[in-house]
Amino acid sequence: MIWLTWRQFRVQAAVVFGLLAALALGLAVTGPGLAGDYRDGLAGCGSGEACDRFRQHFFSGHQVQLVLLSAAVLLVPAVVGLFWGAPLVAREIEGGTHRLAWGQTVSRRRWLAVKLAMAGTAAAAAGGAATLAVSWWSEPLFKAGAGNASRLEPALFASHGVAPAGYALFSFVLGVAAGLLFRRTLIAMAATLAVFAALQFAIPLLVRPHLMTPVRADIPITRDTVGGLYSNGPGGPVHVEARTPAGAWVLSRGVVDARGRSVDAIPLKLDAGACAPDPSRMGPKDSCFQQMAQMGYRLRLGYHPGSRFWTFQWIEIGVFALLTAALTGFCFWRIRRLS
Amino acid sequence: MTAAVRTRGLGKRYGRRWALTDCTLDVPAGRVVGLVGPNGAGKTTLLNMVVGQLAPTSGTIEVLGGAPGGGAAQLAKVGYVAQETPTYAGLTVAEHLRLGAKLNPRWDDAVARRRIERLGLDPAKKAGRLSGGQRAQLALTLGIAKRPELLVLDEPVAALDPLARREFLQGLMEAAAEHDLSVLLSSHLVSDLERVCDHLIMLLEARVRVAGDIDDLLAEHLLLTGPRRDPADLPAGQHVVSASHTDRQSTLLVRTTEPVHDPAWSVDRVGLEDIVLAYMTGGDRRPALEVIS
């Protein structure tokens, strides 16, 4: 059975792992250069503010690559579910070859178990390999962009840590289950894609933020805690946004007044008075922040700190392990009833 | 004599439609048994239950003394050449043999290789590039080399041309004789089965219509031709299978174990095909077909 599974699976496996190898090769070639650029830049930037600027520049200069690579990592589970999982049983049923396979001296249960075990291991390995390669390559970017890029942000969270391996295994079993349910490869592929995509949107938006209680903090307004100031037109009230704590995944940000009520904006002006522009530097004068603080305004943040990354990863993989186990159970239940 | 397959009140329902109902059969062992019936009569359903790939909705089934599909020992005893003789298009002939060898403890590699060689199949050729006849032969080779006690074949020659059909059935006969196989073979064509079977089961509209040794069926069915009369007037031992009437003449196909003495009838023997056709068109559940001649 192992031989047959391998014989039927090898082409699909070769395609996916071939693409992954090409990706890894590209990263291996460019990775050391990227890390070197970062090291050299830090060594040559001198003062604190200049180094901050370098980090900012370095991060934003490679942000596109990071987004693309994260997308590539997320693509692995989708591909594995669509092209390994969905056809696994559905293609046999379409071709009638399941009758041939089950006519041999091998029970359906064993037939399915070997296929799930072998291709499932490959799926998890593919997801793991992709995320490992990309995490290694993008390490300097996270060092540089600690303030801007949180690995807890949905797109980065899904493509780093252990989650992608779990997604890949889940997506593969999802494909198999869809194939067993619909008995048609194309329908199974469509269903797999729909469910997997829906989960990738629903979980970060609706589920993950609530898996742990977010930190709620009221922060005094100072030059360091404010990330941005703006007003809609000259003379309008000032909107203030809190600076994101390093590595944090911010769920909500706002401003509260002295009595703790949420306010939309602070009744000051950016073109006159305390908040008039400071000719000697970027942004308003220090008096602006002092004035706001004196009026009793504070910044309110709800967020998950970056240190929770691994906790969230393990919770996530636990959830997906449960889903995968349930789908596997369904597969074995369903194959007995398949006619 | 032990039964290869024994069913009691066997039935299978898909949704609200019964594909097979109230099927009680004893398929003799060591014989070549034909299963005939029009498309949709329930042949594939019955065969899938025999090999254990389908669970019955009602009734019981016993194959070679065991429950179909119940464990490796049972699977090893029953070979199956499924409808349309499926093979893996991407695997070569040799890889199919390897598949058989890996998945069957009783695999007879010598038999498999000899058959492939005699058929002139190129072991390196992919099954997807074989002709329909060759593909069927490959599927049959897998079934035979598994060395089962019962080989079940579902319409194996339906898609084949007459020559490939003859070769396939010949190969099947040789293997059955050589390995002392019980064979259960379905077809919607009586002519295929008449050549190779010695026992016939006829399914019609999800029910078993007739079952018996072909010699007995041929001996017991008689065509009576004579002046027009009501079939209900026949003696008790004569069961009308089909009846057709013209203004003056009646033609009846009857099943009887006793000789017909009535001098009004002219009595003829009929071929198996005509008997089966009579059951399909006539019988007590359908109005007799009026033949104008």
mmCIF file of N, CA and C in Angstrom, chain A residues 1-4 7-8 10 91-92 94-108 110-111 115 335-339, chain B residues 14 48 52-54 72-73 75-76 78-80 82 86-88 90-92 95-96 98-100 102-105 107 126 142 146:
data_model
loop_
_atom_site.group_PDB
_atom_site.id
_atom_site.type_symbol
_atom_site.label_atom_id
_atom_site.label_comp_id
_atom_site.label_asym_id
_atom_site.label_seq_id
_atom_site.Cartn_x
_atom_site.Cartn_y
_atom_site.Cartn_z
ATOM 1 N N MET A 1 0.836 -1.203 0.000
ATOM 2 C CA MET A 1 0.000 0.000 0.000
ATOM 3 C C MET A 1 0.867 1.248 0.000
ATOM 4 N N ILE A 2 2.000 1.149 0.743
ATOM 5 C CA ILE A 2 2.922 2.290 0.784
ATOM 6 C C ILE A 2 3.489 2.554 -0.610
ATOM 7 N N TRP A 3 3.829 1.462 -1.304
ATOM 8 C CA TRP A 3 4.357 1.627 -2.650
ATOM 9 C C TRP A 3 3.326 2.279 -3.568
ATOM 10 N N LEU A 4 2.113 1.774 -3.520
ATOM 11 C CA LEU A 4 1.065 2.306 -4.401
ATOM 12 C C LEU A 4 0.804 3.786 -4.094
ATOM 13 N N ARG A 7 3.582 5.744 -5.450
ATOM 14 C CA ARG A 7 3.548 5.754 -6.911
ATOM 15 C C ARG A 7 2.497 6.738 -7.437
ATOM 16 N N GLN A 8 1.355 6.797 -6.752
ATOM 17 C CA GLN A 8 0.281 7.680 -7.207
ATOM 18 C C GLN A 8 0.529 9.135 -6.824
ATOM 19 N N ARG A 10 3.681 10.630 -6.237
ATOM 20 C CA ARG A 10 5.019 11.200 -6.421
ATOM 21 C C ARG A 10 5.042 12.411 -7.342
ATOM 22 N N ARG A 91 -10.731 11.526 -7.294
ATOM 23 C CA ARG A 91 -10.260 11.111 -8.610
ATOM 24 C C ARG A 91 -10.413 9.598 -8.793
ATOM 25 N N GLU A 92 -10.237 8.849 -7.717
ATOM 26 C CA GLU A 92 -10.416 7.399 -7.799
ATOM 27 C C GLU A 92 -11.874 7.068 -8.112
ATOM 28 N N GLU A 94 -14.052 9.044 -9.566
ATOM 29 C CA GLU A 94 -14.373 9.466 -10.932
ATOM 30 C C GLU A 94 -13.906 8.449 -11.964
ATOM 31 N N GLY A 95 -12.721 7.878 -11.707
ATOM 32 C CA GLY A 95 -12.180 6.919 -12.667
ATOM 33 C C GLY A 95 -12.635 5.494 -12.411
ATOM 34 N N GLY A 96 -13.394 5.288 -11.346
ATOM 35 C CA GLY A 96 -13.837 3.936 -10.994
ATOM 36 C C GLY A 96 -12.734 3.082 -10.406
ATOM 37 N N THR A 97 -11.526 3.656 -10.253
ATOM 38 C CA THR A 97 -10.394 2.845 -9.804
ATOM 39 C C THR A 97 -10.486 2.483 -8.327
ATOM 40 N N HIS A 98 -11.387 3.151 -7.580
ATOM 41 C CA HIS A 98 -11.551 2.742 -6.182
ATOM 42 C C HIS A 98 -12.050 1.299 -6.119
ATOM 43 N N ARG A 99 -12.823 0.888 -7.122
ATOM 44 C CA ARG A 99 -13.303 -0.499 -7.137
ATOM 45 C C ARG A 99 -12.134 -1.465 -7.333
ATOM 46 N N LEU A 100 -11.190 -1.038 -8.160
ATOM 47 C CA LEU A 100 -9.990 -1.866 -8.360
ATOM 48 C C LEU A 100 -9.182 -1.937 -7.063
ATOM 49 N N ALA A 101 -8.966 -0.767 -6.465
ATOM 50 C CA ALA A 101 -8.142 -0.715 -5.253
ATOM 51 C C ALA A 101 -8.788 -1.514 -4.126
ATOM 52 N N TRP A 102 -10.090 -1.342 -3.939
ATOM 53 C CA TRP A 102 -10.771 -2.019 -2.835
ATOM 54 C C TRP A 102 -11.029 -3.481 -3.144
ATOM 55 N N GLY A 103 -10.811 -3.875 -4.411
ATOM 56 C CA GLY A 103 -10.937 -5.289 -4.773
ATOM 57 C C GLY A 103 -9.692 -6.072 -4.420
ATOM 58 N N GLN A 104 -8.628 -5.377 -4.032
ATOM 59 C CA GLN A 104 -7.416 -6.076 -3.590
ATOM 60 C C GLN A 104 -7.594 -6.469 -2.121
ATOM 61 N N THR A 105 -6.586 -7.182 -1.617
ATOM 62 C CA THR A 105 -6.703 -7.637 -0.233
ATOM 63 C C THR A 105 -6.254 -6.529 0.715
ATOM 64 N N VAL A 106 -6.967 -5.442 0.701
ATOM 65 C CA VAL A 106 -6.646 -4.325 1.582
ATOM 66 C C VAL A 106 -7.959 -3.618 1.918
ATOM 67 N N SER A 107 -8.169 -3.409 3.220
ATOM 68 C CA SER A 107 -9.435 -2.803 3.617
ATOM 69 C C SER A 107 -9.417 -1.315 3.272
ATOM 70 N N ARG A 108 -10.604 -0.764 3.081
ATOM 71 C CA ARG A 108 -10.713 0.660 2.764
ATOM 72 C C ARG A 108 -10.052 1.502 3.833
ATOM 73 N N ARG A 110 -7.561 0.796 5.770
ATOM 74 C CA ARG A 110 -6.109 0.811 5.679
ATOM 75 C C ARG A 110 -5.681 1.619 4.462
ATOM 76 N N TRP A 111 -6.399 1.423 3.386
ATOM 77 C CA TRP A 111 -6.121 2.150 2.145
ATOM 78 C C TRP A 111 -6.118 3.652 2.418
ATOM 79 N N LYS A 115 -2.805 6.441 2.875
ATOM 80 C CA LYS A 115 -2.789 7.641 2.034
ATOM 81 C C LYS A 115 -2.774 8.915 2.879
ATOM 82 N N ILE A 335 -15.908 6.846 4.408
ATOM 83 C CA ILE A 335 -15.411 5.867 3.431
ATOM 84 C C ILE A 335 -16.060 4.506 3.640
ATOM 85 N N ARG A 336 -16.506 4.250 4.847
ATOM 86 C CA ARG A 336 -17.203 2.974 5.082
ATOM 87 C C ARG A 336 -18.565 2.971 4.418
ATOM 88 N N ARG A 337 -19.146 4.147 4.303
ATOM 89 C CA ARG A 337 -20.491 4.235 3.747
ATOM 90 C C ARG A 337 -20.489 4.487 2.242
ATOM 91 N N LEU A 338 -19.326 4.761 1.731
ATOM 92 C CA LEU A 338 -19.232 5.044 0.304
ATOM 93 C C LEU A 338 -19.582 3.791 -0.487
ATOM 94 N N SER A 339 -20.373 3.968 -1.533
ATOM 95 C CA SER A 339 -20.717 2.784 -2.314
ATOM 96 C C SER A 339 -20.025 2.846 -3.672
ATOM 97 N N TYR B 14 -31.543 3.078 -2.523
ATOM 98 C CA TYR B 14 -30.865 4.373 -2.684
ATOM 99 C C TYR B 14 -31.938 5.441 -2.560
ATOM 100 N N ASN B 48 -21.730 -5.621 -6.207
ATOM 101 C CA ASN B 48 -21.001 -4.808 -5.234
ATOM 102 C C ASN B 48 -21.238 -5.289 -3.810
ATOM 103 N N GLY B 52 -18.500 -6.998 -1.161
ATOM 104 C CA GLY B 52 -18.363 -6.256 0.093
ATOM 105 C C GLY B 52 -18.074 -4.785 -0.094
ATOM 106 N N GLN B 53 -18.321 -4.262 -1.291
ATOM 107 C CA GLN B 53 -18.092 -2.829 -1.485
ATOM 108 C C GLN B 53 -19.354 -2.022 -1.265
ATOM 109 N N LEU B 54 -20.445 -2.724 -0.940
ATOM 110 C CA LEU B 54 -21.716 -2.051 -0.704
ATOM 111 C C LEU B 54 -22.416 -2.807 0.420
ATOM 112 N N ALA B 72 -9.399 -9.100 6.072
ATOM 113 C CA ALA B 72 -8.451 -9.402 5.001
ATOM 114 C C ALA B 72 -8.651 -10.811 4.448
ATOM 115 N N ALA B 73 -8.962 -11.769 5.311
ATOM 116 C CA ALA B 73 -9.116 -13.145 4.859
ATOM 117 C C ALA B 73 -10.247 -13.250 3.839
ATOM 118 N N LEU B 75 -11.442 -10.693 2.015
ATOM 119 C CA LEU B 75 -11.074 -9.929 0.823
ATOM 120 C C LEU B 75 -10.177 -10.755 -0.094
ATOM 121 N N ALA B 76 -9.306 -11.571 0.526
ATOM 122 C CA ALA B 76 -8.374 -12.359 -0.269
ATOM 123 C C ALA B 76 -9.094 -13.446 -1.060
ATOM 124 N N VAL B 78 -12.057 -13.263 -2.534
ATOM 125 C CA VAL B 78 -12.954 -12.804 -3.593
ATOM 126 C C VAL B 78 -12.226 -11.827 -4.515
ATOM 127 N N GLY B 79 -12.206 -12.134 -5.789
ATOM 128 C CA GLY B 79 -11.618 -11.232 -6.773
ATOM 129 C C GLY B 79 -12.722 -10.441 -7.464
ATOM 130 N N TYR B 80 -12.392 -9.225 -7.901
ATOM 131 C CA TYR B 80 -13.431 -8.377 -8.498
ATOM 132 C C TYR B 80 -12.892 -7.655 -9.716
ATOM 133 N N ALA B 82 -14.352 -4.897 -11.748
ATOM 134 C CA ALA B 82 -15.504 -3.999 -11.648
ATOM 135 C C ALA B 82 -15.958 -3.531 -13.019
ATOM 136 N N PRO B 86 -11.891 -1.008 -14.559
ATOM 137 C CA PRO B 86 -11.014 0.133 -14.265
ATOM 138 C C PRO B 86 -9.559 -0.284 -14.051
ATOM 139 N N THR B 87 -8.671 0.556 -14.565
ATOM 140 C CA THR B 87 -7.241 0.422 -14.290
ATOM 141 C C THR B 87 -6.712 1.838 -14.079
ATOM 142 N N TYR B 88 -5.519 1.936 -13.509
ATOM 143 C CA TYR B 88 -4.914 3.252 -13.303
ATOM 144 C C TYR B 88 -4.227 3.692 -14.596
ATOM 145 N N GLY B 90 -2.338 6.072 -15.347
ATOM 146 C CA GLY B 90 -0.958 6.536 -15.269
ATOM 147 C C GLY B 90 0.044 5.459 -14.892
ATOM 148 N N LEU B 91 -0.450 4.267 -14.563
ATOM 149 C CA LEU B 91 0.458 3.195 -14.172
ATOM 150 C C LEU B 91 0.677 2.242 -15.355
ATOM 151 N N THR B 92 1.890 1.709 -15.456
ATOM 152 C CA THR B 92 2.175 0.783 -16.542
ATOM 153 C C THR B 92 1.584 -0.587 -16.216
ATOM 154 N N GLU B 95 3.524 -2.100 -13.501
ATOM 155 C CA GLU B 95 3.196 -1.507 -12.199
ATOM 156 C C GLU B 95 1.872 -2.026 -11.663
ATOM 157 N N HIS B 96 0.952 -2.363 -12.569
ATOM 158 C CA HIS B 96 -0.298 -2.972 -12.107
ATOM 159 C C HIS B 96 -0.025 -4.334 -11.473
ATOM 160 N N ARG B 98 2.729 -5.152 -10.056
ATOM 161 C CA ARG B 98 3.398 -4.876 -8.790
ATOM 162 C C ARG B 98 2.373 -4.497 -7.720
ATOM 163 N N LEU B 99 1.407 -3.707 -8.142
ATOM 164 C CA LEU B 99 0.303 -3.337 -7.245
ATOM 165 C C LEU B 99 -0.373 -4.595 -6.717
ATOM 166 N N GLY B 100 -0.681 -5.518 -7.637
ATOM 167 C CA GLY B 100 -1.324 -6.766 -7.238
ATOM 168 C C GLY B 100 -0.464 -7.548 -6.266
ATOM 169 N N LYS B 102 1.856 -6.414 -4.281
ATOM 170 C CA LYS B 102 2.019 -5.738 -2.986
ATOM 171 C C LYS B 102 0.768 -5.852 -2.131
ATOM 172 N N LEU B 103 -0.383 -5.878 -2.784
ATOM 173 C CA LEU B 103 -1.623 -5.763 -2.027
ATOM 174 C C LEU B 103 -2.330 -7.100 -1.784
ATOM 175 N N ASN B 104 -1.783 -8.184 -2.326
ATOM 176 C CA ASN B 104 -2.469 -9.458 -2.163
ATOM 177 C C ASN B 104 -1.512 -10.540 -1.669
ATOM 178 N N PRO B 105 -1.766 -11.084 -0.483
ATOM 179 C CA PRO B 105 -0.853 -12.087 0.075
ATOM 180 C C PRO B 105 -0.793 -13.359 -0.764
ATOM 181 N N TRP B 107 -0.941 -13.574 -4.012
ATOM 182 C CA TRP B 107 -0.630 -13.213 -5.403
ATOM 183 C C TRP B 107 0.234 -14.261 -6.082
ATOM 184 N N LYS B 126 1.752 2.266 -20.472
ATOM 185 C CA LYS B 126 0.792 2.752 -19.480
ATOM 186 C C LYS B 126 -0.598 2.210 -19.796
ATOM 187 N N LEU B 142 -5.309 -9.195 -13.093
ATOM 188 C CA LEU B 142 -5.216 -8.846 -11.674
ATOM 189 C C LEU B 142 -6.167 -9.711 -10.852
ATOM 190 N N LYS B 146 -4.695 -12.847 -8.294
ATOM 191 C CA LYS B 146 -4.963 -12.693 -6.862
ATOM 192 C C LYS B 146 -5.233 -14.063 -6.235
#
